[in-house]
Coordinates of C-alpha atoms in Angstrom, one line a residue:
X182 CA -1.3 -8.9 41.0
X183 CA 0.5 -6.0 42.7
X184 CA -1.3 -3.4 44.8
X185 CA 0.4 -0.7 46.8
X186 CA -1.4 2.2 48.3
X187 CA 0.8 5.2 48.9
X188 CA -0.1 8.8 48.7
X189 CA 1.9 11.2 46.5
X190 CA 2.7 13.2 49.5
X191 CA 4.1 10.2 51.4
X192 CA 6.2 9.3 48.3
X193 CA 7.6 12.8 48.0
X194 CA 8.7 12.8 51.6
X195 CA 10.8 9.7 51.4
X196 CA 14.6 10.1 52.0
X197 CA 16.2 10.8 48.6
X198 CA 19.4 8.8 49.2
X199 CA 18.0 5.3 49.2
X200 CA 15.6 6.2 46.3
X201 CA 18.5 7.6 44.2
X202 CA 20.6 4.5 44.9
X203 CA 17.9 2.2 43.5
X204 CA 17.2 4.5 40.5
X205 CA 20.9 4.9 39.7
X206 CA 21.5 1.2 39.9
X207 CA 18.5 0.5 37.5
X208 CA 19.2 3.5 35.4
X209 CA 22.4 2.2 33.7
X210 CA 21.5 0.6 30.3
X211 CA 23.5 -2.6 30.9
X212 CA 22.1 -3.0 34.4
X213 CA 18.5 -2.5 33.2
X214 CA 19.1 -5.1 30.5
X215 CA 20.3 -7.5 33.3
X216 CA 17.1 -6.7 35.2
X217 CA 15.0 -7.4 32.1
X218 CA 16.7 -10.8 31.7
X219 CA 16.4 -11.7 35.4
X220 CA 12.8 -10.6 35.8
X221 CA 11.9 -13.6 33.6
X222 CA 13.7 -16.0 35.9
X223 CA 17.1 -16.8 37.6
X224 CA 20.1 -17.1 35.3
X225 CA 23.7 -18.4 35.8
X226 CA 26.5 -15.8 35.3
X227 CA 27.7 -17.7 32.2
X228 CA 24.3 -17.2 30.5
X229 CA 24.2 -13.5 31.5
X230 CA 27.7 -13.0 30.1
X231 CA 26.7 -14.7 26.8
X232 CA 23.4 -12.8 26.4
X233 CA 24.8 -9.4 27.3
X234 CA 28.0 -9.7 25.3
X235 CA 30.0 -7.6 27.7
X236 CA 33.7 -7.2 27.1
X237 CA 34.7 -8.9 30.3
X238 CA 33.3 -10.9 33.2
X239 CA 34.6 -8.1 35.5
X240 CA 32.1 -5.7 33.9
X241 CA 29.3 -8.1 34.6
X242 CA 30.3 -8.6 38.2
X243 CA 30.5 -4.9 38.7
X244 CA 26.9 -4.5 37.4
X245 CA 25.7 -7.4 39.5
X246 CA 27.3 -6.0 42.6
X247 CA 25.6 -2.6 42.1
X248 CA 22.2 -4.2 41.5
X249 CA 22.6 -6.4 44.5
X250 CA 23.7 -3.5 46.8
X251 CA 20.5 -1.7 45.7
X252 CA 18.3 -4.7 46.6
X253 CA 17.2 -5.3 43.0
X254 CA 18.8 -8.7 42.6
X255 CA 20.0 -11.5 44.9
X256 CA 22.1 -14.6 44.6
X257 CA 20.0 -17.6 45.7
X258 CA 22.9 -20.0 44.9
X259 CA 26.5 -19.7 43.9
X260 CA 26.8 -18.3 40.4
X261 CA 23.1 -17.7 39.9
X262 CA 21.3 -14.4 40.2
X263 CA 17.6 -13.5 40.2
X264 CA 15.3 -10.6 40.9
X265 CA 13.7 -11.2 44.4
X266 CA 9.9 -11.7 44.2
X267 CA 9.2 -8.5 46.0
X268 CA 11.2 -6.5 43.4
X269 CA 9.6 -7.9 40.2
X270 CA 6.6 -5.6 40.0
X271 CA 8.6 -2.5 41.1
X272 CA 11.1 -3.1 38.3
X273 CA 8.2 -3.6 35.8
X274 CA 6.7 -0.3 37.2
X275 CA 10.0 1.5 36.5
X276 CA 9.9 0.2 32.9
X277 CA 6.3 1.3 32.5
X278 CA 6.9 4.7 34.0
X279 CA 10.0 5.3 31.7
X280 CA 8.0 4.1 28.7
X281 CA 5.1 6.5 29.6
X282 CA 7.6 9.4 29.9
X283 CA 9.2 8.5 26.5
X284 CA 5.9 8.2 24.7
X285 CA 4.5 11.5 26.1
X286 CA 7.7 13.5 25.6
X287 CA 7.7 16.2 23.0
X288 CA 11.5 15.6 22.6
X289 CA 12.5 12.3 21.1
X290 CA 14.7 10.2 23.4
X291 CA 17.8 8.9 21.7
X292 CA 19.0 5.4 22.6
X293 CA 22.1 5.3 24.7
X294 CA 24.9 2.8 24.0
X295 CA 26.8 2.3 27.2
X296 CA 30.5 2.0 27.2
X297 CA 30.2 -1.4 29.0

């Protein structure tokens, strides 16, 4: 269960820089897919590389570094990544909010295939 009480006014007065960092990190299709995989549980880099089918390990590490810098993932042990417990419900809330916008939009949202 997750419960956070924050007023819309308080949310709208938060510094935009840190908010944008988290949203930008999560907003890349490959990185959001990484988050989807890691919300389920920790995974070794080799498993992530296989499941994501990225062209190179360098691409994966770039995405992992961006997500870690934003506080969305952590490395509990060498070569293994996970979503920290405090970030699981916020990530699910981002997915729910995006789904709500898509479903209520009068303009169809086209899938985006990232370059990597």
